[in-house]
Amino acid sequence: MKQFILALDQGTSSSRAIVFDRSGAIRSVAQKEFTQHFPQPGWVEHDPMEIWSSEASVIAQAITEIGINGLDIAAIGITNQRETTIVWDAESGIPVYNAIVWQDRRTSEFCDSIRNHTEEIRRKTGLIIDAYFSGTKIKWILDNVPGAREKAEKGQLRFGTVDSWLVWQLTRGEVHVTDVSNASRTMLFNINTLEWDKELLDFFGIPISMMPQVKSSSEVYGHTKTTIFAHEVPIGGIAGDQQAALFGQMCTAPGSVKNTYGTGCFLLMNTGEKPILSRNNLLTTVAWKIGDKVNYALEGSIFVGGSVVQWLRDGLGVIRSSSEVEALARSVEDNGGVYFVPALTGLGAPYWDQYAHGTITGITRGTSAAHIARAALEGIAFQTMDIVSAMEKDAGVSLSELKVDGGASRNNLLMQFQADVLGADVIRPEVTETTALGACYLAGLAVGFWKDINEVKSQWKAEHTFSPEAASDKVKELKDGWADAISRTLTK
């Protein structure tokens, strides 16, 4: 009897494979980092073949560790770094260029040149015009790789985000698909019709023959044909990493919100079955499609979250390891009037100021490293607060609770402060691998491993709830200080 789901979590710096059992518990984990390539300032690339070889390696390791094989696995679910762009030869399967990573900024100037199309693109795709998304990356490859455009126009090239690339490899080129959540991050997908938009494809000069077939987030797309498994295993779930985390947190009701505290932070609010176009500088995205039902989400991205702690370690040298930051911040009663806007790589939502620089205000002779550490953590929470405020305005609902995951969610001081400034409960789950868990659940539902979403919901359990404790006048003072720091940070 098939007792396990295999989740492939293909991230920006590593490939992982996690085996879950029927209770949603983790039975084994394997992880392998892969090389980051920076050929020019602002350019970030990966080798697609190394992505695949590292993923194949961790699949083998994860199943070998607990002595199972393909006969024991009910389905495979895939979650991935979104927007990262791969173009390959349809016949040979060889990439024509390295994967251009979501962080890559090489198409920024082109994006600036088409700003007069902002409203049209937002209306169709729910996105702003930015180098972040896949569309301009595909165009760059076709325009700059010798022979690529000619091959594309002959129908000889294929495009995919990393989910498509992994399915292509797992099925040995038999299946070229993506799901609605990943398609909605390309700037080429109409989130109203749920189809590739012909006008946008023509605008960017991208032949539709390159594009994967868009499927739901929970269905059987095909079966494995690789030598990793002696028996065919169905591939049954696909979702971009942040949408998978939203599902893994069981944010299935409209108005429910999760925040992933990683290198950056990603907040998503489930907005139900109709897209809400943001009036407050958020993105509108497809959360998932299960059966005939589509859920949409509002999304806000924070460029610098946990990475500000890395800067305290590597830049200032005030801590030796990231784990020391909480104790240092707790060594003072409050921030001492210090506010830290960690715009170390610009500001994301809701400000979208790529030219902003980090700002620390309120420094006096009495300021210590501990005050700056505390202000850095508080800056993560304040940025989250700003996005939640924008979400509340767009959706017309008030936040009652925030579900959290990611590495920095283990920081109790940060989570308590987050609850205080939001005036809402912050809930940390028992299983914090919510991205992989979301892919696991989507795959399991596709093959009947779990009966329905209600059965899956019953497995979600809170590990700790942080409720607001700070006095209202103190919270107002903190918010005023943050608003002043933000105004000093934004470029004029």
mmCIF file of C-alpha atoms in Angstrom, residues 191-422:
data_model
loop_
_atom_site.group_PDB
_atom_site.id
_atom_site.type_symbol
_atom_site.label_atom_id
_atom_site.label_comp_id
_atom_site.label_asym_id
_atom_site.label_seq_id
_atom_site.Cartn_x
_atom_site.Cartn_y
_atom_site.Cartn_z
ATOM 1 C CA ILE A 191 -5.490 35.726 -14.812
ATOM 2 C CA ASN A 192 -9.080 36.447 -15.881
ATOM 3 C CA THR A 193 -9.273 33.956 -18.759
ATOM 4 C CA LEU A 194 -6.624 31.597 -17.286
ATOM 5 C CA GLU A 195 -4.861 31.388 -20.655
ATOM 6 C CA TRP A 196 -1.653 32.660 -22.213
ATOM 7 C CA ASP A 197 -2.448 36.130 -23.503
ATOM 8 C CA LYS A 198 -1.806 36.312 -27.246
ATOM 9 C CA GLU A 199 -1.487 40.121 -27.237
ATOM 10 C CA LEU A 200 1.166 40.019 -24.514
ATOM 11 C CA LEU A 201 3.060 37.179 -26.227
ATOM 12 C CA ASP A 202 3.096 39.215 -29.437
ATOM 13 C CA PHE A 203 4.117 42.363 -27.541
ATOM 14 C CA PHE A 204 7.161 40.603 -26.068
ATOM 15 C CA GLY A 205 7.865 38.667 -29.287
ATOM 16 C CA ILE A 206 7.437 35.209 -27.776
ATOM 17 C CA PRO A 207 5.998 32.379 -29.932
ATOM 18 C CA ILE A 208 3.169 30.506 -28.207
ATOM 19 C CA SER A 209 4.768 27.218 -29.294
ATOM 20 C CA MET A 210 7.366 27.769 -26.545
ATOM 21 C CA MET A 211 4.815 27.902 -23.764
ATOM 22 C CA PRO A 212 3.865 24.997 -21.508
ATOM 23 C CA GLN A 213 0.301 23.770 -21.237
ATOM 24 C CA VAL A 214 -1.314 25.371 -18.183
ATOM 25 C CA LYS A 215 -2.925 22.896 -15.794
ATOM 26 C CA SER A 216 -4.528 23.009 -12.367
ATOM 27 C CA SER A 217 -2.374 22.788 -9.241
ATOM 28 C CA SER A 218 -3.684 19.355 -8.267
ATOM 29 C CA GLU A 219 -4.024 16.718 -10.980
ATOM 30 C CA VAL A 220 -1.956 13.932 -12.500
ATOM 31 C CA TYR A 221 0.206 15.533 -15.210
ATOM 32 C CA GLY A 222 2.135 12.417 -16.144
ATOM 33 C CA HIS A 223 4.312 9.649 -14.711
ATOM 34 C CA THR A 224 8.019 9.368 -14.065
ATOM 35 C CA LYS A 225 10.183 7.764 -16.740
ATOM 36 C CA THR A 226 13.548 8.201 -15.033
ATOM 37 C CA THR A 227 15.856 5.502 -13.713
ATOM 38 C CA ILE A 228 15.549 7.002 -10.208
ATOM 39 C CA PHE A 229 12.381 4.958 -9.768
ATOM 40 C CA ALA A 230 12.040 1.351 -10.893
ATOM 41 C CA HIS A 231 8.293 1.915 -11.172
ATOM 42 C CA GLU A 232 6.287 4.804 -12.607
ATOM 43 C CA VAL A 233 5.168 7.365 -10.035
ATOM 44 C CA PRO A 234 2.413 9.906 -10.797
ATOM 45 C CA ILE A 235 3.314 13.602 -10.683
ATOM 46 C CA GLY A 236 0.249 15.108 -9.072
ATOM 47 C CA GLY A 237 0.791 18.605 -7.676
ATOM 48 C CA ILE A 238 2.538 21.814 -8.746
ATOM 49 C CA ALA A 239 2.569 25.246 -7.115
ATOM 50 C CA GLY A 240 5.000 28.138 -6.891
ATOM 51 C CA ASP A 241 6.737 28.273 -3.529
ATOM 52 C CA GLN A 242 4.698 31.076 -1.964
ATOM 53 C CA GLN A 243 1.367 29.733 -3.145
ATOM 54 C CA ALA A 244 2.378 26.277 -1.906
ATOM 55 C CA ALA A 245 3.171 27.784 1.509
ATOM 56 C CA LEU A 246 -0.251 29.483 1.549
ATOM 57 C CA PHE A 247 -1.871 26.105 0.917
ATOM 58 C CA GLY A 248 0.426 24.310 3.352
ATOM 59 C CA GLN A 249 -0.671 26.790 6.032
ATOM 60 C CA MET A 250 -4.277 25.898 5.165
ATOM 61 C CA CYS A 251 -5.111 29.511 4.331
ATOM 62 C CA THR A 252 -8.034 28.282 2.244
ATOM 63 C CA ALA A 253 -10.650 30.829 3.391
ATOM 64 C CA PRO A 254 -10.832 34.346 1.921
ATOM 65 C CA GLY A 255 -9.044 36.831 4.162
ATOM 66 C CA SER A 256 -6.576 34.317 5.594
ATOM 67 C CA VAL A 257 -2.943 35.455 5.444
ATOM 68 C CA LYS A 258 0.492 33.868 5.769
ATOM 69 C CA ASN A 259 3.955 35.376 5.900
ATOM 70 C CA THR A 260 7.113 33.461 5.065
ATOM 71 C CA TYR A 261 10.127 34.970 6.847
ATOM 72 C CA GLY A 262 13.059 33.962 4.706
ATOM 73 C CA THR A 263 15.853 35.945 3.059
ATOM 74 C CA GLY A 264 13.005 38.249 2.112
ATOM 75 C CA CYS A 265 9.414 38.023 3.295
ATOM 76 C CA PHE A 266 6.388 37.057 1.243
ATOM 77 C CA LEU A 267 2.876 37.811 2.447
ATOM 78 C CA LEU A 268 -0.108 36.296 0.667
ATOM 79 C CA MET A 269 -3.788 36.830 1.416
ATOM 80 C CA ASN A 270 -6.358 34.428 -0.002
ATOM 81 C CA THR A 271 -8.985 36.625 -1.692
ATOM 82 C CA GLY A 272 -11.343 33.877 -2.852
ATOM 83 C CA GLU A 273 -12.578 33.041 -6.328
ATOM 84 C CA LYS A 274 -12.294 36.491 -7.935
ATOM 85 C CA PRO A 275 -9.089 38.465 -8.485
ATOM 86 C CA ILE A 276 -8.794 41.771 -6.629
ATOM 87 C CA LEU A 277 -6.667 44.273 -8.523
ATOM 88 C CA SER A 278 -4.664 46.159 -5.933
ATOM 89 C CA ARG A 279 -4.970 49.921 -5.517
ATOM 90 C CA ASN A 280 -2.192 49.859 -2.934
ATOM 91 C CA ASN A 281 0.814 48.556 -4.878
ATOM 92 C CA LEU A 282 0.389 44.856 -4.199
ATOM 93 C CA LEU A 283 0.428 42.063 -6.772
ATOM 94 C CA THR A 284 -2.598 40.013 -7.749
ATOM 95 C CA THR A 285 -1.756 36.387 -8.361
ATOM 96 C CA VAL A 286 -3.389 32.988 -8.771
ATOM 97 C CA ALA A 287 -3.110 31.052 -5.522
ATOM 98 C CA TRP A 288 -4.112 27.655 -6.904
ATOM 99 C CA LYS A 289 -6.679 25.791 -8.949
ATOM 100 C CA ILE A 290 -8.171 22.552 -7.623
ATOM 101 C CA GLY A 291 -10.750 20.942 -9.876
ATOM 102 C CA ASP A 292 -12.761 23.772 -11.409
ATOM 103 C CA LYS A 293 -12.265 26.110 -8.446
ATOM 104 C CA VAL A 294 -9.654 28.875 -8.657
ATOM 105 C CA ASN A 295 -8.432 30.838 -5.663
ATOM 106 C CA TYR A 296 -6.647 34.169 -6.052
ATOM 107 C CA ALA A 297 -4.347 36.024 -3.689
ATOM 108 C CA LEU A 298 -2.923 39.440 -3.002
ATOM 109 C CA GLU A 299 0.849 39.335 -2.541
ATOM 110 C CA GLY A 300 3.377 41.685 -1.026
ATOM 111 C CA SER A 301 7.115 41.073 -1.286
ATOM 112 C CA ILE A 302 9.702 42.366 1.188
ATOM 113 C CA PHE A 303 13.178 42.323 -0.354
ATOM 114 C CA VAL A 304 15.140 42.247 2.912
ATOM 115 C CA GLY A 305 13.808 40.123 5.764
ATOM 116 C CA GLY A 306 16.087 37.615 7.452
ATOM 117 C CA SER A 307 18.990 38.839 5.330
ATOM 118 C CA VAL A 308 19.233 41.939 7.547
ATOM 119 C CA VAL A 309 20.401 39.573 10.290
ATOM 120 C CA GLN A 310 23.082 38.270 7.927
ATOM 121 C CA TRP A 311 24.162 41.883 7.420
ATOM 122 C CA LEU A 312 24.408 42.397 11.190
ATOM 123 C CA ARG A 313 26.692 39.351 11.216
ATOM 124 C CA ASP A 314 28.764 39.872 8.070
ATOM 125 C CA GLY A 315 28.570 43.646 7.610
ATOM 126 C CA LEU A 316 28.656 45.046 11.124
ATOM 127 C CA GLY A 317 30.118 42.029 12.906
ATOM 128 C CA VAL A 318 27.921 42.553 15.986
ATOM 129 C CA ILE A 319 26.982 38.842 16.091
ATOM 130 C CA ARG A 320 28.969 35.764 15.138
ATOM 131 C CA SER A 321 25.979 33.681 14.026
ATOM 132 C CA SER A 322 22.421 34.536 13.094
ATOM 133 C CA SER A 323 21.101 32.581 16.063
ATOM 134 C CA GLU A 324 22.639 35.135 18.449
ATOM 135 C CA VAL A 325 20.485 38.053 17.296
ATOM 136 C CA GLU A 326 17.503 37.359 19.550
ATOM 137 C CA ALA A 327 19.560 37.282 22.743
ATOM 138 C CA LEU A 328 21.360 40.501 21.750
ATOM 139 C CA ALA A 329 18.082 42.263 20.962
ATOM 140 C CA ARG A 330 16.536 41.082 24.236
ATOM 141 C CA SER A 331 19.413 42.571 26.228
ATOM 142 C CA VAL A 332 17.743 46.010 25.934
ATOM 143 C CA GLU A 333 14.194 46.866 26.983
ATOM 144 C CA ASP A 334 13.233 48.554 23.730
ATOM 145 C CA ASN A 335 14.719 50.074 20.571
ATOM 146 C CA GLY A 336 15.910 53.186 22.414
ATOM 147 C CA GLY A 337 14.313 55.388 19.747
ATOM 148 C CA VAL A 338 16.278 53.686 16.945
ATOM 149 C CA TYR A 339 14.471 52.697 13.726
ATOM 150 C CA PHE A 340 16.071 50.624 10.980
ATOM 151 C CA VAL A 341 14.556 50.514 7.495
ATOM 152 C CA PRO A 342 16.498 47.628 5.928
ATOM 153 C CA ALA A 343 16.287 48.811 2.316
ATOM 154 C CA LEU A 344 19.623 47.161 1.554
ATOM 155 C CA THR A 345 18.454 46.189 -1.943
ATOM 156 C CA GLY A 346 15.711 48.793 -2.342
ATOM 157 C CA LEU A 347 12.168 48.631 -0.994
ATOM 158 C CA GLY A 348 9.533 46.196 -2.218
ATOM 159 C CA ALA A 349 5.786 46.369 -1.599
ATOM 160 C CA PRO A 350 3.993 48.605 -1.009
ATOM 161 C CA TYR A 351 6.657 51.231 -1.886
ATOM 162 C CA TRP A 352 8.472 49.688 -4.877
ATOM 163 C CA ASP A 353 11.445 52.019 -4.609
ATOM 164 C CA GLN A 354 14.388 50.209 -6.190
ATOM 165 C CA TYR A 355 16.662 53.192 -5.532
ATOM 166 C CA ALA A 356 16.063 53.385 -1.758
ATOM 167 C CA HIS A 357 18.972 52.688 0.606
ATOM 168 C CA GLY A 358 18.940 51.357 4.150
ATOM 169 C CA THR A 359 18.274 53.966 6.820
ATOM 170 C CA ILE A 360 18.942 53.961 10.574
ATOM 171 C CA THR A 361 17.435 56.894 12.480
ATOM 172 C CA GLY A 362 17.452 57.970 16.130
ATOM 173 C CA ILE A 363 21.081 57.135 16.937
ATOM 174 C CA THR A 364 22.478 58.841 20.044
ATOM 175 C CA ARG A 365 25.536 58.419 22.301
ATOM 176 C CA GLY A 366 23.457 55.897 24.239
ATOM 177 C CA THR A 367 22.792 53.693 21.209
ATOM 178 C CA SER A 368 24.344 50.231 21.414
ATOM 179 C CA ALA A 369 24.701 47.287 19.065
ATOM 180 C CA ALA A 370 21.756 45.736 20.909
ATOM 181 C CA HIS A 371 19.496 48.679 20.010
ATOM 182 C CA ILE A 372 20.445 48.351 16.350
ATOM 183 C CA ALA A 373 19.850 44.582 16.462
ATOM 184 C CA ARG A 374 16.436 45.128 18.014
ATOM 185 C CA ALA A 375 15.598 47.836 15.474
ATOM 186 C CA ALA A 376 16.627 45.466 12.660
ATOM 187 C CA LEU A 377 14.184 42.794 13.853
ATOM 188 C CA GLU A 378 11.482 45.391 14.359
ATOM 189 C CA GLY A 379 12.092 46.641 10.809
ATOM 190 C CA ILE A 380 11.068 43.212 9.488
ATOM 191 C CA ALA A 381 7.834 43.382 11.482
ATOM 192 C CA PHE A 382 7.093 46.971 10.466
ATOM 193 C CA GLN A 383 7.494 46.133 6.771
ATOM 194 C CA THR A 384 5.062 43.249 7.274
ATOM 195 C CA MET A 385 2.647 45.641 9.001
ATOM 196 C CA ASP A 386 2.734 48.007 6.007
ATOM 197 C CA ILE A 387 1.811 45.214 3.595
ATOM 198 C CA VAL A 388 -0.968 43.914 5.860
ATOM 199 C CA SER A 389 -2.403 47.444 5.960
ATOM 200 C CA ALA A 390 -2.396 47.576 2.149
ATOM 201 C CA MET A 391 -4.060 44.151 1.982
ATOM 202 C CA GLU A 392 -6.788 45.207 4.396
ATOM 203 C CA LYS A 393 -7.552 48.265 2.255
ATOM 204 C CA ASP A 394 -7.619 46.267 -0.982
ATOM 205 C CA ALA A 395 -9.703 43.373 0.365
ATOM 206 C CA GLY A 396 -11.943 45.406 2.670
ATOM 207 C CA VAL A 397 -11.326 43.043 5.605
ATOM 208 C CA SER A 398 -9.433 43.315 8.875
ATOM 209 C CA LEU A 399 -6.722 40.833 9.757
ATOM 210 C CA SER A 400 -7.593 38.558 12.672
ATOM 211 C CA GLU A 401 -4.528 36.314 12.565
ATOM 212 C CA LEU A 402 -1.285 35.853 10.676
ATOM 213 C CA LYS A 403 0.142 32.385 10.071
ATOM 214 C CA VAL A 404 3.926 32.391 9.896
ATOM 215 C CA ASP A 405 6.718 30.142 8.644
ATOM 216 C CA GLY A 406 10.310 30.389 7.443
ATOM 217 C CA GLY A 407 13.557 30.561 9.388
ATOM 218 C CA ALA A 408 12.991 33.881 11.168
ATOM 219 C CA SER A 409 9.588 32.725 12.432
ATOM 220 C CA ARG A 410 11.543 30.777 15.084
ATOM 221 C CA ASN A 411 12.565 34.111 16.638
ATOM 222 C CA ASN A 412 10.118 34.568 19.526
ATOM 223 C CA LEU A 413 10.990 38.226 20.103
ATOM 224 C CA LEU A 414 10.258 39.064 16.466
ATOM 225 C CA MET A 415 6.985 37.107 16.480
ATOM 226 C CA GLN A 416 5.764 38.796 19.674
ATOM 227 C CA PHE A 417 6.613 42.229 18.301
ATOM 228 C CA GLN A 418 4.824 41.304 15.073
ATOM 229 C CA ALA A 419 1.662 40.496 17.033
ATOM 230 C CA ASP A 420 1.947 43.776 18.956
ATOM 231 C CA VAL A 421 2.205 46.066 15.912
ATOM 232 C CA LEU A 422 -0.456 44.162 13.961
#
